[in-house]
Coordinates of C-alpha atoms and ligand atoms in Angstrom, one line a residue:
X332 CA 3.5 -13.8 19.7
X333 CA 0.4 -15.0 17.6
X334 CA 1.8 -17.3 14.8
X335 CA -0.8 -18.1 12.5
X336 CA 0.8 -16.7 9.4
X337 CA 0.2 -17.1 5.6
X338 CA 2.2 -20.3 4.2
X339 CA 3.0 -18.3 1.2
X340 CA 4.5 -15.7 3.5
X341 CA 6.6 -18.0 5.1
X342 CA 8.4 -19.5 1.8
X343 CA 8.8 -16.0 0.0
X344 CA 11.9 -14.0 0.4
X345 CA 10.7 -10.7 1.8
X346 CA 12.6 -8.0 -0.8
X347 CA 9.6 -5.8 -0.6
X348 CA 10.5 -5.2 3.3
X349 CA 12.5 -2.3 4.1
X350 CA 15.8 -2.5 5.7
X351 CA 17.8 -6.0 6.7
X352 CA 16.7 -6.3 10.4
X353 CA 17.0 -3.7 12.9
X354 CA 15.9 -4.3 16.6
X355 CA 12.5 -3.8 17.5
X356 CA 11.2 -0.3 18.6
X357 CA 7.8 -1.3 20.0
X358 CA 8.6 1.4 23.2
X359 CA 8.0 -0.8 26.0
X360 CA 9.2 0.6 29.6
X361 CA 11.8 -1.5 31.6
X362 CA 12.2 -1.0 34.3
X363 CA 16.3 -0.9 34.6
X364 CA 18.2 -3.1 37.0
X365 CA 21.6 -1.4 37.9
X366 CA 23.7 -4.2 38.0
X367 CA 27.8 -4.1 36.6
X368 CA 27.3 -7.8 35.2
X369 CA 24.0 -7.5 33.3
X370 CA 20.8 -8.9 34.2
X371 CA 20.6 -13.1 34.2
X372 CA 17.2 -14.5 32.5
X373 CA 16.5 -17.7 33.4
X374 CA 13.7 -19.4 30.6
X375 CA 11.5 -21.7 32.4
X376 CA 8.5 -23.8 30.7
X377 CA 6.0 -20.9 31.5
X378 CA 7.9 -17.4 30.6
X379 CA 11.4 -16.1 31.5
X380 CA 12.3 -15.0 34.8
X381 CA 14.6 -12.5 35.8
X382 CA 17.2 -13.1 38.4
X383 CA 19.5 -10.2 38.8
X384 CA 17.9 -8.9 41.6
X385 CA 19.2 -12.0 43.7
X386 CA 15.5 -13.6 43.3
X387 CA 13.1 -14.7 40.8
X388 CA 10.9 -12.3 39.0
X389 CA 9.0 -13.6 36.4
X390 CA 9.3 -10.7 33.1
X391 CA 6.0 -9.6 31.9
X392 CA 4.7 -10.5 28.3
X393 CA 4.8 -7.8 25.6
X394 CA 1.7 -8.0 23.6
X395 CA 2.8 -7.1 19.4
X396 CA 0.1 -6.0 16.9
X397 CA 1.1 -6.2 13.6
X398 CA 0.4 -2.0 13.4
X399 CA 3.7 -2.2 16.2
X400 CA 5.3 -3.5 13.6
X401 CA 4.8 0.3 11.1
X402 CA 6.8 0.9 13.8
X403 CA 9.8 -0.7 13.2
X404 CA 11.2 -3.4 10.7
X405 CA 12.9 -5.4 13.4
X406 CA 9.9 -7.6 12.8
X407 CA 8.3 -7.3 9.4
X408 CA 12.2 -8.2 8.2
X409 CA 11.8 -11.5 9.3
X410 CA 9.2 -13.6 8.1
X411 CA 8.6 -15.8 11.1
X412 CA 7.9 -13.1 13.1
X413 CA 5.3 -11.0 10.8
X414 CA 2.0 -11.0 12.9
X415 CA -0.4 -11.4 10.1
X416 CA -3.1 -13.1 11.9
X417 CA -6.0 -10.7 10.1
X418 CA -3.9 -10.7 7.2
X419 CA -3.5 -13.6 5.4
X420 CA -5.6 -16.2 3.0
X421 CA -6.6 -18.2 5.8
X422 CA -8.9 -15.1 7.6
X423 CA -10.1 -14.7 4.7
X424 CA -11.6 -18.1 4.1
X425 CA -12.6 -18.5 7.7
X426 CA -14.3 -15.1 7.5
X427 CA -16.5 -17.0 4.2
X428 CA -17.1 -20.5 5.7
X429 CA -18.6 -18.6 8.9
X430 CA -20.6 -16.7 7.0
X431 CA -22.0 -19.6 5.3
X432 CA -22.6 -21.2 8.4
X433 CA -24.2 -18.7 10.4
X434 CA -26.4 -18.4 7.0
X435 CA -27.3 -21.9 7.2
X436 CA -28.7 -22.0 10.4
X437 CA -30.6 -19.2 9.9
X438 CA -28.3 -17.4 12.3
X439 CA -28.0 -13.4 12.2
X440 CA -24.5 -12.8 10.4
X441 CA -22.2 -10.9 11.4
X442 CA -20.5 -9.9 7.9
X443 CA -23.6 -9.0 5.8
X444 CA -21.2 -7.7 2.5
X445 CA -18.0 -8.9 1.8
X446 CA -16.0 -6.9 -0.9
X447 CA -12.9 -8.1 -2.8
X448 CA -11.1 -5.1 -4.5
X449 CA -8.5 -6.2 -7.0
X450 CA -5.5 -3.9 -8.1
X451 CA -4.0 -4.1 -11.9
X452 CA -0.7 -5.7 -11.1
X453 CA -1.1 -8.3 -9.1
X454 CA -3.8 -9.2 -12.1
X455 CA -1.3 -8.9 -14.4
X456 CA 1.1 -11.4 -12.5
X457 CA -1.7 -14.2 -12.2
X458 CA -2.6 -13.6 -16.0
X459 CA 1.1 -14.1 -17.0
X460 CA 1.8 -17.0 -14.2
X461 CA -1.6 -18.9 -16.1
X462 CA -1.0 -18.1 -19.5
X463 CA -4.1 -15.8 -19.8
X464 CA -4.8 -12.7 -21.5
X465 CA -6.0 -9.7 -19.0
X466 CA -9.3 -9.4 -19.3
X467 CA -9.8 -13.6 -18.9
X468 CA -7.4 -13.4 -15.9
X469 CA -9.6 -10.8 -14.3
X470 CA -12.4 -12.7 -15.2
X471 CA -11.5 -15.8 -13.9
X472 CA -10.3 -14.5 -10.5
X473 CA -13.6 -12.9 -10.7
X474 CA -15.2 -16.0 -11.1
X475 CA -12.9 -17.5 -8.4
X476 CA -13.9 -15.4 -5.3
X477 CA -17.7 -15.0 -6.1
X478 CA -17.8 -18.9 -5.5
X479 CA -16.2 -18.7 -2.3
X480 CA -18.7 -16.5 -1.1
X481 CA -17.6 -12.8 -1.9
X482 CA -20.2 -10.6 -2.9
X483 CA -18.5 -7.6 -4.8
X484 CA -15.6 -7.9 -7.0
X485 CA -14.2 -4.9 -7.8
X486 CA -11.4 -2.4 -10.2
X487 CA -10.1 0.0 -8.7
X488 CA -9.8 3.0 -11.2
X489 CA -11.9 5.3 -9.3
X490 CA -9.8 5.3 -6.2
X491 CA -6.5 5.4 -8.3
X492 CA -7.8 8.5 -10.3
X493 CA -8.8 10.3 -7.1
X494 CA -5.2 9.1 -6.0
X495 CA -3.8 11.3 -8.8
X496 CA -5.9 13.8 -8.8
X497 CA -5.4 14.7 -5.4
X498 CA -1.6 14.1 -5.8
X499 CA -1.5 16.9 -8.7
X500 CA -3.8 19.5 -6.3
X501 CA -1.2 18.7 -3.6
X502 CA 1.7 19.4 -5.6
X503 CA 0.3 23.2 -7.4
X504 CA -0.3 23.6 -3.6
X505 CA 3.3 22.8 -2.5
X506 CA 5.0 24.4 -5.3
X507 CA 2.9 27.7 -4.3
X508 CA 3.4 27.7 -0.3
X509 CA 7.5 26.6 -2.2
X510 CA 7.4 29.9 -3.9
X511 CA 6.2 32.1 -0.9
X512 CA 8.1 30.8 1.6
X513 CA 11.5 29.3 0.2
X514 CA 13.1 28.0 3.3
X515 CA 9.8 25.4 4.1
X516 CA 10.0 22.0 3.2
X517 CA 6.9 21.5 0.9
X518 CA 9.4 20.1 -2.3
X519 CA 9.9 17.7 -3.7
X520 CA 7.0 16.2 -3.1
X521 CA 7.9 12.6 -2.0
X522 CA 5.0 9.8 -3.6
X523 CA 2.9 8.5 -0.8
X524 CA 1.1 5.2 -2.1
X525 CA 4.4 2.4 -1.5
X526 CA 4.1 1.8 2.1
X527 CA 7.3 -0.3 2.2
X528 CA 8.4 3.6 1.3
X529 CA 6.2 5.6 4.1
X530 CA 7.3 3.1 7.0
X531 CA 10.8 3.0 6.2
X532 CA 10.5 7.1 5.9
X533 CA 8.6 6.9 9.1
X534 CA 11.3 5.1 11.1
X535 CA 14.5 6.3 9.6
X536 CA 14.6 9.5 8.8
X537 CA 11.7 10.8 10.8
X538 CA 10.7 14.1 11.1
X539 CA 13.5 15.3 8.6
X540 CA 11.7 13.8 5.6
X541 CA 7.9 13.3 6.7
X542 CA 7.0 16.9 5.7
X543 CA 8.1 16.3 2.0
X544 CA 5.7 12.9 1.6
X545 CA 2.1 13.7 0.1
X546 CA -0.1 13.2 2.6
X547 CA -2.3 11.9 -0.3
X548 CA -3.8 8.5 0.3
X549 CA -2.9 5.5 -1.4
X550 CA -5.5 4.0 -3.7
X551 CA -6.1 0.6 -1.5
X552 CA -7.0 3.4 1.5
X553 CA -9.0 5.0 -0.8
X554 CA -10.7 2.3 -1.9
X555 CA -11.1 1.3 1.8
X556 CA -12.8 4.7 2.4
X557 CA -14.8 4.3 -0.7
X558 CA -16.3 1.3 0.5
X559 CA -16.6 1.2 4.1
X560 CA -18.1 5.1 3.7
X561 CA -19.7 5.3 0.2
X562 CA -20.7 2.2 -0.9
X563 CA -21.7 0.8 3.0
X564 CA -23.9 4.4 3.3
X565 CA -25.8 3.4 0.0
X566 CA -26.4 0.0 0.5
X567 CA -27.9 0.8 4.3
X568 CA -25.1 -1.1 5.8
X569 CA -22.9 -0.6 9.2
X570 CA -19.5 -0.1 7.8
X571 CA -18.3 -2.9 10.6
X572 CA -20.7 -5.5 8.6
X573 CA -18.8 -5.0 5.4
X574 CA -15.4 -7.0 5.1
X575 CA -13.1 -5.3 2.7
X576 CA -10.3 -7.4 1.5
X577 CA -7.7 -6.2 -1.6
X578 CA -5.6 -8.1 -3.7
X579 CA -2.3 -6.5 -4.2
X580 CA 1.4 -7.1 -5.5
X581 CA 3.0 -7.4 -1.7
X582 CA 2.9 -7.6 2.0
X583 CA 3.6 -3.9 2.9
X584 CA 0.2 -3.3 1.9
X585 CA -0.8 -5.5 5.0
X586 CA 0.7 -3.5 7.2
X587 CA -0.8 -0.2 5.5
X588 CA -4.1 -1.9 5.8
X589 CA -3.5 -2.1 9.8
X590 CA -2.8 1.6 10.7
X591 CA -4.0 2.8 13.0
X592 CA -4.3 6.2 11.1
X593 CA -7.3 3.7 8.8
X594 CA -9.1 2.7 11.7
X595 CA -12.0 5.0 12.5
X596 CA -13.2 4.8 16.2
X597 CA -16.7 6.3 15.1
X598 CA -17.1 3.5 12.7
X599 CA -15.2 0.7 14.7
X600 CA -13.6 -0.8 11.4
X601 CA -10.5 -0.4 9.4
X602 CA -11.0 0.4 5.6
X603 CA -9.6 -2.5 4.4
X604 CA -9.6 -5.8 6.7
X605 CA -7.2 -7.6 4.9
X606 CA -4.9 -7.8 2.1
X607 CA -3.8 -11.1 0.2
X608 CA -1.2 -11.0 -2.5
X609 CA -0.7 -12.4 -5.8
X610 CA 1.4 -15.1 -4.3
X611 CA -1.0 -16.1 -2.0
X612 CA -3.7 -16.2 -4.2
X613 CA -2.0 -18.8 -6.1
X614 CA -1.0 -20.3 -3.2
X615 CA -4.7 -20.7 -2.6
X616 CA -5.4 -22.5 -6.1
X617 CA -2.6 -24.8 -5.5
X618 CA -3.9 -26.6 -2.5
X619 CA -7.0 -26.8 -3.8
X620 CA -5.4 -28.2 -6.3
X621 CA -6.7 -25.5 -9.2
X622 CA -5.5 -23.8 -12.1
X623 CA -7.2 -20.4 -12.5
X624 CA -7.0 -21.2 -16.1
X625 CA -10.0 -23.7 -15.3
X626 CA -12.4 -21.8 -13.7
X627 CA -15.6 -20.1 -14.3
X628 CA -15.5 -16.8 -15.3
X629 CA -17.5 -13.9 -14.2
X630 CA -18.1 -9.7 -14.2
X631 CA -16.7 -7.5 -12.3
X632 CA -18.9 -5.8 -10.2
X633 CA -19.8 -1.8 -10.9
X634 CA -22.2 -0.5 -7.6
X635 CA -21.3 2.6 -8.0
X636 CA -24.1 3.4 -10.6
X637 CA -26.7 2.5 -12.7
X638 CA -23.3 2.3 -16.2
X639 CA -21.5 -0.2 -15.7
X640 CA -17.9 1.1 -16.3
X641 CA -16.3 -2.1 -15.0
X642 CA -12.8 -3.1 -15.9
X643 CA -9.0 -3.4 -15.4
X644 CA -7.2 0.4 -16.2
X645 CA -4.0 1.6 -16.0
X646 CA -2.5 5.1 -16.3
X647 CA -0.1 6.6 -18.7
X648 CA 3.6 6.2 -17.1
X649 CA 5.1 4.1 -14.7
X650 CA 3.8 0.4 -14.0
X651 CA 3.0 1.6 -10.2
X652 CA 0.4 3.7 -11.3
X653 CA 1.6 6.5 -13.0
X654 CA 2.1 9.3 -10.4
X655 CA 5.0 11.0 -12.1
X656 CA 3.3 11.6 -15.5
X657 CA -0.5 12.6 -13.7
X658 CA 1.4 15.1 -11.4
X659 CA 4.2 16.1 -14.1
X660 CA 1.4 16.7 -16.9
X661 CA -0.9 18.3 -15.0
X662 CA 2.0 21.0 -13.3
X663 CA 3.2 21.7 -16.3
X664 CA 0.0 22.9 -17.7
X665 CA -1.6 24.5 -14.9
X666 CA 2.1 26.3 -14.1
X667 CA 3.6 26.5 -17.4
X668 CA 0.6 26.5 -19.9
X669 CA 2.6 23.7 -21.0
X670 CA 0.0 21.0 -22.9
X671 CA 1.0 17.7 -23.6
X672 CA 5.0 17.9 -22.3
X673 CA 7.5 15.4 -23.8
X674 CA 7.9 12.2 -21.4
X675 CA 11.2 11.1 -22.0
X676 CA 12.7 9.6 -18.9
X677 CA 16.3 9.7 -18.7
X678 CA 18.3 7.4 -16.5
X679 CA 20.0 8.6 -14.6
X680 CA 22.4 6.3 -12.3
X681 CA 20.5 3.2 -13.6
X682 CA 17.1 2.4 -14.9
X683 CA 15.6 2.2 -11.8
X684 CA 16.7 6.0 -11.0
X685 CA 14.5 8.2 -14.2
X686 CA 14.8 11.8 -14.7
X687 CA 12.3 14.3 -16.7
X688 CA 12.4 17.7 -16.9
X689 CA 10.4 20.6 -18.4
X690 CA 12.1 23.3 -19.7
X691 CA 10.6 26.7 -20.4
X692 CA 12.3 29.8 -22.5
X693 CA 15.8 27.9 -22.3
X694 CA 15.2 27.1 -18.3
X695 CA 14.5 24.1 -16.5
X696 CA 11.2 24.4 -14.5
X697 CA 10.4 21.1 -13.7
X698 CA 12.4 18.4 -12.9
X699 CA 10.9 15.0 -12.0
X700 CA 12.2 11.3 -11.0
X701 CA 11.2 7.9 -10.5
X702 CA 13.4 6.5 -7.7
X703 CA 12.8 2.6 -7.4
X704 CA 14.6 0.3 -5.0
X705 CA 16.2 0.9 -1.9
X706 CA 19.5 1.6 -3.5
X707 CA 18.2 4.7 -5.0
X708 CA 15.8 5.8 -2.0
X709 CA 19.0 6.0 0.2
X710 CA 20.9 8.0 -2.6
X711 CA 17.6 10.4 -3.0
X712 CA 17.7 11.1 0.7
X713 CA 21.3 11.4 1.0
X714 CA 20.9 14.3 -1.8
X715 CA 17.9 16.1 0.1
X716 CA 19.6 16.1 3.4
X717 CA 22.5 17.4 1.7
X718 CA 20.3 19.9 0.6
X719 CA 21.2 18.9 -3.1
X720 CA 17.9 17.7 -4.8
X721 CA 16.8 19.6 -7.2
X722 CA 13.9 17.3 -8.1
X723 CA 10.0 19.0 -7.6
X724 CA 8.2 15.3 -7.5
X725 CA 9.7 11.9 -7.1
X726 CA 7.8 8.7 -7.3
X727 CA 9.3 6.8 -4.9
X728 CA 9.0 3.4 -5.2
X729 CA 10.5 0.6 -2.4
X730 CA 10.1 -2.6 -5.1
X731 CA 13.3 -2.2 -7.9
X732 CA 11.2 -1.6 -11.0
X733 CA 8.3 -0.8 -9.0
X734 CA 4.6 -2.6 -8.1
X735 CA 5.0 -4.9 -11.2
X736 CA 8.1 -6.5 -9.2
X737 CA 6.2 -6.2 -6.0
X738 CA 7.8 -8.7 -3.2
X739 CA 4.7 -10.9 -3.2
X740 CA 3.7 -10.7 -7.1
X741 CA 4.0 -14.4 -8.3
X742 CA 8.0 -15.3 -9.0
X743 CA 9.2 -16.0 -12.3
X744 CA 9.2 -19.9 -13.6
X745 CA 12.5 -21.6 -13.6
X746 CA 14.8 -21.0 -16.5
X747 CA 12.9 -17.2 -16.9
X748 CA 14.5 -14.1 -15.2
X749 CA 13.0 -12.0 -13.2
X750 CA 13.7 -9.0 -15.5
X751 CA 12.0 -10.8 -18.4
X752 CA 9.0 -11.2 -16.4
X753 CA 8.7 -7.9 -15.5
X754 CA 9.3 -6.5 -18.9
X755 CA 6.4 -8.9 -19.8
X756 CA 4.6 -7.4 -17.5
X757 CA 5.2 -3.8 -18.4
X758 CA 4.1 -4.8 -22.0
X759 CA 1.0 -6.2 -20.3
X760 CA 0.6 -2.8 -18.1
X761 CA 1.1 -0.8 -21.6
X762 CA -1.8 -2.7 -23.6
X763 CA -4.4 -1.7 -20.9
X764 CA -6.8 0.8 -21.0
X765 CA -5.7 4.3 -20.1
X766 CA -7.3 6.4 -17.4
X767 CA -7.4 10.2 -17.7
X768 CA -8.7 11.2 -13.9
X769 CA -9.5 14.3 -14.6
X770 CA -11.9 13.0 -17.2
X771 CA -13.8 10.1 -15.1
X772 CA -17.3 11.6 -14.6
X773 CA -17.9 9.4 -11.6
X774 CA -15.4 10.7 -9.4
X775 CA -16.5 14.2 -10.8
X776 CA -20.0 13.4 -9.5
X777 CA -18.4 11.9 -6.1
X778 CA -16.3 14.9 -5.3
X779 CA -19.4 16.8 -5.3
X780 CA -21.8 14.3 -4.2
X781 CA -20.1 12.5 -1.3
X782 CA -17.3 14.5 -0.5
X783 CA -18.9 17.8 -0.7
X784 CA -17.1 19.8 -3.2
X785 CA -13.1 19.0 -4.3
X786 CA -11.3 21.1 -1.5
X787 CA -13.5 20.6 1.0
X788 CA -13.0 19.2 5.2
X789 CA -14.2 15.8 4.3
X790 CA -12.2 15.3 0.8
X791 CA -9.3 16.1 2.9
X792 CA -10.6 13.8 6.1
X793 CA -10.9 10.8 3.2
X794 CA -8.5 11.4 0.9
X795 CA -5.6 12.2 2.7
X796 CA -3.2 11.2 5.4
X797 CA -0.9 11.8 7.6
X798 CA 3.0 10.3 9.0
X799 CA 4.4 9.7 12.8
X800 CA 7.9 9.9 12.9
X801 CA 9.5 7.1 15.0
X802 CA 12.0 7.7 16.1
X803 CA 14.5 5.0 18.8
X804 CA 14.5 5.4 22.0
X805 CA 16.0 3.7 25.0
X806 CA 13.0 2.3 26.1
X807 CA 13.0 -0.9 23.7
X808 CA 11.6 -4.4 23.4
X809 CA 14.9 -6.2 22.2
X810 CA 16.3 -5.9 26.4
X811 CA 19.9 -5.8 25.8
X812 CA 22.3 -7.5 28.4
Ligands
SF4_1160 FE1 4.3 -2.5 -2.6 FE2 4.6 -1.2 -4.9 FE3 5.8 -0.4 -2.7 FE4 6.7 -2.6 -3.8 S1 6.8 -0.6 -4.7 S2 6.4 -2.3 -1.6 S3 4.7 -3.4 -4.6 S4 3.6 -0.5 -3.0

């Protein structure tokens, strides 16, 4: 296995990776050796050698990409065996100093745009690890990667407001095909944008629960397809010559980056080439022995148009980006004729678990939840199998209180909890600008401008996704004897 991993990845407890680990499903075929006694492996200096078969056989090498690894958590529960290789601060950083070389001797390069896009909560984490307010933070980091050499920073409100606004389209849809043909599985509507969520999904409870997960992309994939399509298309560019990297608040978001459902063959590129976290990131100013405190600052970037719109948003709701509230608001006007519904979360087992509801003419019509954490995922599947869920949406989160507490957001400081610091960071989430997708005129103009109208074949191609159930089988890597 390759083994160049992030340091930071190595030191960090992994909270933000699905279940405690399981055995590897990579489906390799073995050939099977009938034998009463097991099969004997001998490990020599160059490989392992079978030698039930009364001789030696030397076992074959299984190659592991780290987009085997969606396919189980056997690996991406144990950090020494993450394959990160494209996806860590080192690539990254190689990826710049070659660019800088090949431009210094005149050579053709290779990578002719290299865009960072940066998501609100791992900003938030850096601007509360360096004592900064948001919009220096943003600034700084800003600053930060335009000195090593990227050439685009960018938000990411227009790929989160498409995000939602294709999540509330999906649910009228669902609740509709719900209404016409009760015994289909179209609700709830399970979130889509935590892959920690999706994979476990993916490998757990396969096919049972796969239908109920919007195939709604999350916003890094959007993001991805925003600029490796849109933004490569205007600037004349191959998409392979642009190298998308995001900063985000944990690992899973690697391994989202490296399915293979985001690599286009007609393109030859994923949509995002590699994810570094908030962790890393200060990781990276620690060896070079920086604060980000002290640096430069500088703009965001805006390419999108001639306004520049530029900044850090979030969206009314939870700290993860607010799906709940975008889908819950908008259902319970376009159903209900309901404007402006109360948004008063109840808990319900624990704060991690929230309930709303809508109720119409003394009758509950919609009835949403927030289900963060592991614990409650578990409990929320346990209902729906048992056919007892009478939720229409659930955000379902894998971090406990959600992308704020993301497993590779920076940890709190000794002698501060790490429910203070996300409270701090929820206050920090609160004070920043509110988006209202359905009011951003640029993804207004982009629906009809690049995507060709809002329901049609290529908003659907780019904005949406879709699951593999994976399920065990006997064929397996982890050769039991
Ligand atoms: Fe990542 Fe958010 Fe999911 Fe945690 S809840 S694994 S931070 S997407």
């Amino acid at each position: 296995m390759a083994s160049r991993f992030s340091g930071a990845l190595q030191l960090t407890d992994l909270d933000d990776f699905i279940t405690p680990s399981q055995e590897c499903i990579k489906p390799v075929k073995i050939e099977k050796v009938k034998s009463k006694t097991g099969a004997k492996i001998k490990i020599g200096e160059d490989g392992y050698f079978d030698l039930s078969g009364g001789k030696e056989q030397k076992l074959q090498k299984v190659e592991i990409t780290l987009a085997d690894c969606l396919a189980c958590s056997g690996c991406i529960t144990s950090a020494e065996s993450v394959l990160v290789t494209k996806q860590s601060q080192e690539e990254l950083l190689r990826v710049l100093s070659e660019r800088k070389y090949t431009d210094s001797k005149g050579v053709k390069r290779d990578v002719n745009l290299v865009v960072m896009s940066i998501s609100p909560q791992p900003i938030l984490s850096l601007a509360a690890r360096y004592k900064l307010n948001v919009q220096e933070a943003t600034n700084k980091l800003t600053g930060y990667f335009k000195k090593l050499g990227v050439d685009l920073v960018l938000d990411m409100r227009i790929a989160e407001d498409f995000a939602i606004l294709e999540a509330q389209q999906e649910f009228l849809e669902r609740y509709h095909n719900q209404q016409n043909d009760p015994a289909g599985k179209y609700l709830p509507m399970l979130a889509s944008s935590c892959p920690g969520w999706v994979c476990y999904a993916e490998k757990t409870h396969g096919s049972f629960i796969l239908p109920y997960i919007s195939s709604t992309k999350s916003p890094q994939q959007i993001q991805g397809s925003l600029v490796k399509q849109f933004l490569a298309a205007k600037r004349e560019l191959l998409p392979s010559s642009v190298y998308h990297v995001t900063l985000m608040p944990c690992y899973d978001k690697k391994l989202e980056a490296s399915r293979e459902d985001f690599y286009s063959e007609i393109l030859s590129c994923q949509d995002v080439d590699c994810v570094i976290t908030a962790i890393e990131l200060e990781q990276m100013l620690s060896n070079e022995e920086k604060s980000l405190a002290d640096l430069e600052c500088a703009n965001l970037d805006w390419p999108w148009e001639a306004s520049d719109e530029s900044g850090v948003w979030g969206h009314a709701g939870s700290g993860s980006g607010g799906y709940s509230d975008g889908v819950f608001m908008h259902a319970a006007e376009q159903l209900f004729g309901v404007t402006n519904p109360s948004m008063e979360y109840k808990n319900l087992r624990n704060p991690d678990f929230r309930v709303v509801s809508l109720d119409k003419d003394g009758k509950e019509v919609l009835k949403f939840a927030i289900a963060n954490g592991f614990r409650n995922i578990q409990n929320l599947v346990q209902k729906l199998k048992r056919g007892k869920s009478p939720y229409h949406y659930v955000e379902v989160m894998a971090c406990p209180s959600g992308c704020l507490n993301g497993g590779a957001q920076v940890r709190p400081p000794q002698g501060e909890s790490t429910r203070d610091l996300v409270t701090h960071l929820n206050s920090l989430y609160r004070s920043l600008p509110q988006s209202e997708a359905s009011e951003n005129s640029l993804v207004s103009r982009l629906y009809t401008e690049w995507l060709s109208g809002r329901h049609s074949d290529k908003a659907r191609a780019l904005l949406h996704t879709q699951y593999h159930a994976l399920e065990k089988s006997d064929v397996a890597l982890n050769m039991k004897w």
